[in-house]
Amino acid sequence: MASNPTYTISDLAREFDLTTRAIRFYEDMGLLQPLREGPGGRNRIYSARDRTRLKLTLRAKRLGLSLTEARDIIDTYDSPRDTGPQLRKFLTVLAEHRRQLEEQMADLVANLDEVKTHEKEARALLGKIEKAPKTERAA
């Protein structure tokens, strides 16, 4: 019978290139639930489930989801194995996130257009100044 793999906080930090502080933060947010061993429960023992939850948390973070959204989605996978509700929840969160990103993109495009307009105006004014005789520039 094969035993379930366990990980220390250092193992996970090294594997995912995180600080132990970040992992403890994810634990405080309810994303990870390691067993506690040793004096005063100081040693954390992470399960394969915790490792998977950390991996999913980091994936959600790369997608730009909040840790609360990540936890809500990941928690649905701990529920019974009917994946329909899980996928609907995931799609709802993704649709809202996509809407927010598209709104931010529109704002960025508008801002970029405004910067381009100001650059063009500044270049035109600079061109006029540089073409003017030196006596007019000094005035």
XYZ file of N, CA, C and O in Angstrom:
556
model
N 0.839 -1.175 0.000
C 0.000 0.000 0.000
C 0.889 1.245 0.000
O 1.746 1.412 0.849
N 0.696 2.134 -0.961
C 1.518 3.340 -1.090
C 1.007 4.409 -0.131
O -0.191 4.588 0.048
N 1.954 5.104 0.480
C 1.547 6.179 1.386
C 1.332 7.465 0.589
O 1.881 7.650 -0.491
N 0.516 8.334 1.155
C 0.261 9.623 0.503
C 1.465 10.525 0.723
O 1.962 10.627 1.840
N 1.907 11.214 -0.326
C 3.077 12.090 -0.156
C 2.734 13.284 0.734
O 1.600 13.760 0.751
N 3.727 13.718 1.495
C 3.583 14.924 2.304
C 4.731 15.862 1.977
O 5.763 15.443 1.437
N 4.534 17.126 2.301
C 5.503 18.154 1.973
C 5.680 19.099 3.152
O 4.719 19.374 3.878
N 6.887 19.586 3.307
C 7.121 20.632 4.299
C 6.885 21.978 3.622
O 6.791 22.064 2.389
N 6.823 23.015 4.420
C 6.647 24.353 3.860
C 7.838 24.704 2.960
O 7.674 25.331 1.921
N 9.025 24.246 3.335
C 10.221 24.504 2.519
C 10.156 23.772 1.183
O 10.587 24.308 0.157
N 9.622 22.546 1.203
C 9.457 21.789 -0.048
C 8.594 22.568 -1.034
O 8.947 22.728 -2.205
N 7.436 23.048 -0.550
C 6.510 23.767 -1.427
C 7.088 25.112 -1.860
O 6.934 25.510 -3.017
N 7.762 25.783 -0.946
C 8.368 27.075 -1.290
C 9.388 26.894 -2.406
O 9.425 27.665 -3.365
N 10.198 25.869 -2.294
C 11.223 25.592 -3.308
C 10.572 25.193 -4.636
O 10.925 25.706 -5.686
N 9.602 24.299 -4.591
C 8.957 23.809 -5.812
C 8.256 24.920 -6.590
O 8.322 24.978 -7.815
N 7.570 25.810 -5.874
C 6.772 26.839 -6.539
C 7.449 28.214 -6.545
O 6.841 29.203 -6.941
N 8.694 28.259 -6.086
C 9.467 29.505 -6.059
C 8.722 30.600 -5.299
O 8.487 31.693 -5.814
N 8.310 30.250 -4.080
C 7.587 31.167 -3.207
C 8.360 31.326 -1.901
O 9.207 30.493 -1.572
N 8.023 32.348 -1.162
C 8.567 32.462 0.185
C 7.676 31.660 1.126
O 6.489 31.441 0.843
N 8.251 31.252 2.246
C 7.439 30.542 3.228
C 6.369 31.482 3.784
O 5.278 31.041 4.130
N 6.685 32.750 3.816
C 5.695 33.738 4.277
C 4.461 33.750 3.363
O 3.333 33.839 3.833
N 4.681 33.676 2.037
C 3.552 33.643 1.089
C 2.696 32.401 1.326
O 1.460 32.484 1.308
N 3.336 31.281 1.568
C 2.585 30.049 1.805
C 1.767 30.168 3.097
O 0.602 29.770 3.141
N 2.362 30.748 4.129
C 1.613 30.954 5.379
C 0.440 31.911 5.155
O -0.630 31.740 5.738
N 0.621 32.905 4.283
C -0.466 33.826 3.955
C -1.611 33.066 3.280
O -2.783 33.253 3.623
N -1.283 32.199 2.325
C -2.314 31.395 1.663
C -3.022 30.502 2.681
O -4.224 30.274 2.587
N -2.281 30.037 3.656
C -2.879 29.241 4.728
C -3.856 30.104 5.540
O -4.980 29.681 5.824
N -3.431 31.320 5.877
C -4.297 32.246 6.628
C -5.568 32.583 5.852
O -6.619 32.832 6.444
N -5.481 32.594 4.523
C -6.643 32.881 3.672
C -7.566 31.669 3.524
O -8.593 31.746 2.867
N -7.175 30.532 4.105
C -8.016 29.343 4.051
C -7.815 28.506 2.802
O -8.600 27.599 2.534
N -6.757 28.798 2.048
C -6.501 28.033 0.828
C -5.768 26.721 1.111
O -5.906 25.764 0.358
N -4.985 26.694 2.163
C -4.223 25.506 2.546
C -4.552 25.161 3.985
O -4.790 26.052 4.807
N -4.541 23.860 4.289
C -4.865 23.407 5.641
C -3.914 22.294 6.059
O -4.308 21.123 6.117
N -2.669 22.652 6.340
C -1.699 21.610 6.702
C -1.975 21.040 8.089
O -2.593 21.691 8.926
N -1.498 19.820 8.281
C -1.523 19.227 9.624
C -0.423 19.899 10.423
O 0.568 20.374 9.871
N -0.590 19.939 11.727
C 0.424 20.539 12.595
C 1.032 19.439 13.458
O 0.308 18.638 14.043
N 2.345 19.426 13.521
C 3.055 18.449 14.343
C 4.128 19.166 15.140
O 4.425 20.328 14.895
N 4.720 18.438 16.066
C 5.828 18.978 16.847
C 5.349 19.828 17.999
O 4.151 19.997 18.229
N 6.305 20.389 18.718
C 5.965 21.204 19.891
C 5.093 22.395 19.515
O 5.462 23.191 18.666
N 3.938 22.474 20.115
C 3.035 23.591 19.846
C 2.491 23.617 18.435
O 1.976 24.626 17.990
N 2.610 22.515 17.710
C 2.104 22.469 16.333
C 2.869 23.374 15.385
O 2.317 23.870 14.411
N 4.153 23.570 15.661
C 4.956 24.504 14.866
C 5.307 23.966 13.481
O 5.545 24.739 12.563
N 5.374 22.660 13.316
C 5.748 22.077 12.024
C 4.506 21.826 11.179
O 3.585 21.134 11.603
N 4.522 22.373 9.988
C 3.397 22.180 9.073
C 3.704 21.003 8.151
O 4.785 20.934 7.573
N 2.705 20.140 7.997
C 2.823 19.010 7.077
C 1.718 19.166 6.038
O 0.533 19.080 6.349
N 2.134 19.400 4.798
C 1.183 19.638 3.714
C 0.935 18.338 2.966
O 1.855 17.571 2.689
N -0.313 18.118 2.593
C -0.714 16.913 1.868
C -0.647 17.166 0.357
O -0.449 18.298 -0.094
N -0.873 16.098 -0.390
C -0.952 16.231 -1.855
C -2.109 17.163 -2.215
O -2.018 17.943 -3.176
N -3.180 17.123 -1.428
C -4.329 18.020 -1.640
C -3.897 19.476 -1.470
O -4.249 20.335 -2.283
N -3.125 19.767 -0.421
C -2.629 21.133 -0.210
C -1.746 21.578 -1.376
O -1.837 22.710 -1.834
N -0.903 20.668 -1.845
C -0.023 20.993 -2.969
C -0.844 21.342 -4.214
O -0.573 22.314 -4.901
N -1.873 20.555 -4.475
C -2.747 20.819 -5.624
C -3.472 22.147 -5.457
O -3.574 22.941 -6.401
N -3.961 22.408 -4.248
C -4.652 23.677 -3.984
C -3.704 24.865 -4.176
O -4.102 25.901 -4.705
N -2.453 24.718 -3.779
C -1.469 25.789 -3.977
C -1.225 26.007 -5.469
O -1.194 27.143 -5.944
N -1.101 24.924 -6.198
C -0.893 25.018 -7.645
C -2.072 25.726 -8.319
O -1.885 26.606 -9.170
N -3.291 25.376 -7.935
C -4.486 26.005 -8.488
C -4.584 27.476 -8.071
O -5.005 28.333 -8.858
N -4.173 27.773 -6.843
C -4.174 29.161 -6.368
C -3.239 30.014 -7.218
O -3.599 31.129 -7.633
N -2.062 29.505 -7.481
C -1.090 30.260 -8.281
C -1.572 30.422 -9.719
O -1.361 31.468 -10.337
N -2.250 29.411 -10.246
C -2.824 29.515 -11.589
C -3.903 30.599 -11.628
O -3.947 31.426 -12.536
N -4.769 30.615 -10.615
C -5.823 31.634 -10.536
C -5.207 33.021 -10.413
O -5.685 33.984 -11.029
N -4.146 33.127 -9.643
C -3.461 34.410 -9.471
C -2.896 34.894 -10.806
O -2.995 36.071 -11.137
N -2.306 33.978 -11.588
C -1.783 34.351 -12.923
C -2.906 34.833 -13.841
O -2.693 35.686 -14.696
N -4.098 34.286 -13.656
C -5.253 34.720 -14.445
C -5.775 36.074 -13.976
O -6.626 36.674 -14.627
N -5.283 36.549 -12.835
C -5.707 37.833 -12.314
C -6.887 37.752 -11.359
O -7.486 38.768 -11.032
N -7.224 36.554 -10.916
C -8.331 36.404 -9.974
C -7.865 36.764 -8.571
O -6.694 36.604 -8.230
N -8.780 37.237 -7.751
C -8.454 37.524 -6.358
C -8.301 36.201 -5.609
O -8.784 35.153 -6.057
N -7.667 36.268 -4.456
C -7.521 35.053 -3.654
C -8.872 34.558 -3.160
O -9.083 33.349 -3.034
N -9.794 35.463 -2.919
C -11.143 35.062 -2.508
C -11.831 34.303 -3.632
O -12.455 33.253 -3.407
N -11.711 34.820 -4.864
C -12.295 34.117 -6.017
C -11.632 32.755 -6.190
O -12.312 31.752 -6.448
N -10.309 32.723 -6.045
C -9.581 31.455 -6.179
C -10.073 30.452 -5.143
O -10.355 29.296 -5.469
N -10.193 30.907 -3.897
C -10.650 30.007 -2.821
C -12.057 29.493 -3.104
O -12.334 28.303 -2.949
N -12.946 30.383 -3.546
C -14.319 29.957 -3.837
C -14.354 28.882 -4.916
O -15.091 27.901 -4.809
N -13.571 29.074 -5.954
C -13.539 28.092 -7.047
C -12.916 26.787 -6.576
O -13.450 25.703 -6.805
N -11.783 26.883 -5.903
C -11.080 25.680 -5.449
C -11.934 24.912 -4.448
O -11.983 23.677 -4.481
N -12.634 25.638 -3.579
C -13.494 24.972 -2.596
C -14.613 24.176 -3.247
O -15.050 23.164 -2.699
N -15.077 24.610 -4.406
C -16.142 23.845 -5.070
C -15.649 22.461 -5.478
O -16.444 21.539 -5.585
N -14.334 22.330 -5.683
C -13.791 21.029 -6.064
C -13.714 20.069 -4.879
O -13.507 18.879 -5.059
N -13.867 20.591 -3.665
C -13.901 19.727 -2.484
C -15.301 19.191 -2.216
O -15.497 18.354 -1.364
N -16.263 19.719 -2.951
C -17.638 19.271 -2.785
C -17.832 17.961 -3.553
O -16.927 17.483 -4.210
N -19.018 17.396 -3.510
C -19.261 16.143 -4.237
C -18.815 16.222 -5.700
O -18.732 17.301 -6.271
N -18.572 15.118 -6.286
C -17.941 15.034 -7.597
C -18.805 15.436 -8.792
O -18.429 15.183 -9.923
N -19.930 16.065 -8.580
C -20.727 16.569 -9.700
C -20.036 17.825 -10.212
O -20.057 18.865 -9.564
N -19.390 17.739 -11.350
C -18.576 18.850 -11.838
C -19.394 19.947 -12.508
O -18.864 21.010 -12.775
N -20.667 19.728 -12.754
C -21.498 20.754 -13.383
C -21.507 22.059 -12.609
O -21.177 23.114 -13.157
N -21.855 22.034 -11.317
C -21.849 23.284 -10.542
C -20.464 23.917 -10.468
O -20.327 25.140 -10.500
N -19.442 23.092 -10.394
C -18.071 23.607 -10.326
C -17.718 24.362 -11.605
O -17.181 25.469 -11.562
N -18.051 23.758 -12.720
C -17.726 24.397 -14.002
C -18.555 25.656 -14.227
O -18.050 26.659 -14.745
N -19.828 25.632 -13.808
C -20.657 26.841 -13.936
C -20.090 27.976 -13.097
O -20.012 29.118 -13.546
N -19.680 27.672 -11.884
C -19.078 28.684 -10.998
C -17.807 29.242 -11.630
O -17.589 30.452 -11.675
N -16.968 28.362 -12.142
C -15.715 28.768 -12.772
C -15.994 29.661 -13.979
O -15.361 30.711 -14.154
N -16.952 29.285 -14.807
C -17.296 30.083 -15.982
C -17.856 31.444 -15.592
O -17.554 32.453 -16.237
N -18.636 31.500 -14.538
C -19.184 32.773 -14.063
C -18.067 33.706 -13.611
O -18.034 34.887 -13.981
N -17.143 33.171 -12.833
C -16.014 33.980 -12.356
C -15.148 34.432 -13.533
O -14.740 35.597 -13.609
N -14.877 33.522 -14.455
C -14.058 33.884 -15.624
C -14.743 34.940 -16.485
O -14.089 35.863 -16.980
N -16.053 34.831 -16.675
C -16.779 35.810 -17.492
C -16.697 37.197 -16.863
O -16.473 38.193 -17.557
N -16.859 37.273 -15.555
C -16.768 38.559 -14.863
C -15.351 39.121 -14.950
O -15.141 40.306 -15.202
N -14.379 38.252 -14.789
C -12.984 38.698 -14.889
C -12.665 39.183 -16.306
O -12.009 40.207 -16.487
N -13.140 38.458 -17.299
C -12.942 38.875 -18.692
C -13.582 40.237 -18.945
O -12.997 41.110 -19.579
N -14.798 40.439 -18.416
C -15.480 41.724 -18.575
C -14.647 42.853 -17.973
O -14.477 43.904 -18.586
N -14.095 42.619 -16.784
C -13.262 43.631 -16.137
C -11.999 43.916 -16.954
O -11.608 45.076 -17.112
N -11.375 42.877 -17.465
C -10.164 43.055 -18.276
C -10.468 43.822 -19.564
O -9.687 44.694 -19.979
N -11.598 43.495 -20.202
C -11.973 44.203 -21.433
C -12.252 45.674 -21.153
O -11.895 46.550 -21.951
N -12.856 45.954 -20.006
C -13.113 47.340 -19.613
C -11.790 48.079 -19.368
O -11.605 49.210 -19.817
N -10.874 47.413 -18.686
C -9.551 48.013 -18.451
C -8.821 48.228 -19.773
O -8.145 49.247 -19.958
N -8.957 47.276 -20.691
C -8.302 47.392 -21.999
C -8.851 48.584 -22.767
O -8.092 49.349 -23.375
N -10.153 48.778 -22.727
C -10.767 49.923 -23.407
C -10.255 51.225 -22.801
O -9.946 52.183 -23.530
N -10.149 51.263 -21.465
C -9.612 52.450 -20.805
C -8.165 52.696 -21.214
O -7.762 53.838 -21.464
N -7.383 51.638 -21.293
C -5.977 51.777 -21.695
C -5.848 52.256 -23.135
O -5.008 53.108 -23.443
N -6.670 51.736 -24.023
C -6.636 52.156 -25.430
C -6.999 53.637 -25.533
O -6.335 54.404 -26.244
N -8.025 54.059 -24.792
C -8.413 55.474 -24.802
C -7.290 56.337 -24.251
O -6.974 57.407 -24.810
N -6.652 55.894 -23.187
C -5.539 56.630 -22.594
C -4.370 56.704 -23.566
O -3.746 57.757 -23.739
N -4.074 55.617 -24.223
C -2.990 55.580 -25.201
C -3.275 56.517 -26.374
O -2.386 57.242 -26.840
N -4.510 56.547 -26.839
C -4.892 57.467 -27.915
C -4.685 58.917 -27.485
O -4.203 59.745 -28.259
N -5.029 59.215 -26.240
C -4.843 60.585 -25.731
C -3.362 60.937 -25.653
O -2.956 62.044 -26.021
N -2.542 60.007 -25.210
C -1.089 60.243 -25.154
C -0.559 60.502 -26.561
O 0.237 61.432 -26.780
N -0.995 59.710 -27.528
C -0.544 59.900 -28.911
C -0.929 61.287 -29.430
O -0.153 61.944 -30.125
N -2.140 61.737 -29.106
C -2.603 63.063 -29.531
C -1.715 64.150 -28.933
O -1.284 65.067 -29.644
N -1.418 64.040 -27.642
C -0.559 65.032 -26.989
C 0.858 65.011 -27.553
O 1.482 66.069 -27.719
N 1.364 63.825 -27.846
C 2.698 63.721 -28.451
C 2.727 64.420 -29.803
O 3.655 65.175 -30.115
N 1.704 64.193 -30.613
C 1.628 64.800 -31.937
C 1.578 66.325 -31.822
O 2.285 67.040 -32.550
N 0.745 66.829 -30.905
C 0.635 68.281 -30.707
C 1.961 68.863 -30.227
O 2.391 69.926 -30.697
N 2.622 68.175 -29.283
C 3.898 68.664 -28.752
C 4.968 68.679 -29.843
O 5.753 69.630 -29.945
N 4.992 67.654 -30.689
C 5.972 67.621 -31.791
C 5.718 68.761 -32.781
O 6.647 69.384 -33.283
N 4.438 69.022 -33.073
C 4.098 70.108 -33.995
C 4.542 71.450 -33.420
O 5.133 72.285 -34.127
N 4.281 71.682 -32.149
C 4.709 72.933 -31.507
C 6.224 73.046 -31.476
O 6.785 74.117 -31.751
N 6.899 71.949 -31.167
C 8.355 71.962 -31.149
C 8.906 72.237 -32.540
O 9.863 73.010 -32.707
N 8.268 71.674 -33.563
C 8.698 71.918 -34.949
C 8.579 73.392 -35.301
O 9.477 73.955 -35.943
N 7.479 74.035 -34.876
C 7.298 75.472 -35.135
C 8.366 76.292 -34.426
O 8.904 77.244 -34.979
N 8.657 75.921 -33.177
C 9.661 76.661 -32.406
C 11.029 76.534 -33.061
O 11.769 77.506 -33.186
N 11.368 75.353 -33.493
C 12.694 75.120 -34.068
C 12.844 75.765 -35.448
O 13.953 76.096 -35.860
N 11.741 75.984 -36.167
C 11.794 76.614 -37.482
C 11.802 78.135 -37.379
O 12.202 78.814 -38.324
N 11.357 78.655 -36.276
C 11.263 80.123 -36.113
C 12.689 80.688 -36.003
O 13.596 80.041 -35.496
N 12.861 81.939 -36.495
C 14.179 82.577 -36.357
C 14.553 82.695 -34.890
O 13.699 82.791 -34.006
N 15.853 82.725 -34.598
C 16.350 82.749 -33.229
C 15.811 83.946 -32.457
O 15.577 83.849 -31.267
N 15.591 85.054 -33.088
C 15.093 86.243 -32.390
C 13.688 85.986 -31.848
O 13.340 86.432 -30.768
N 12.855 85.268 -32.612
C 11.493 84.987 -32.140
C 11.499 83.979 -31.006
O 10.690 84.031 -30.094
N 12.453 83.019 -31.040
C 12.523 81.996 -29.996
C 12.939 82.599 -28.656
O 12.500 82.155 -27.634
N 13.794 83.629 -28.681
C 14.282 84.232 -27.446
C 13.200 85.076 -26.776
O 13.264 85.327 -25.591
N 12.208 85.529 -27.502
C 11.190 86.430 -26.963
C 10.248 85.778 -26.036
O 9.989 84.749 -25.764
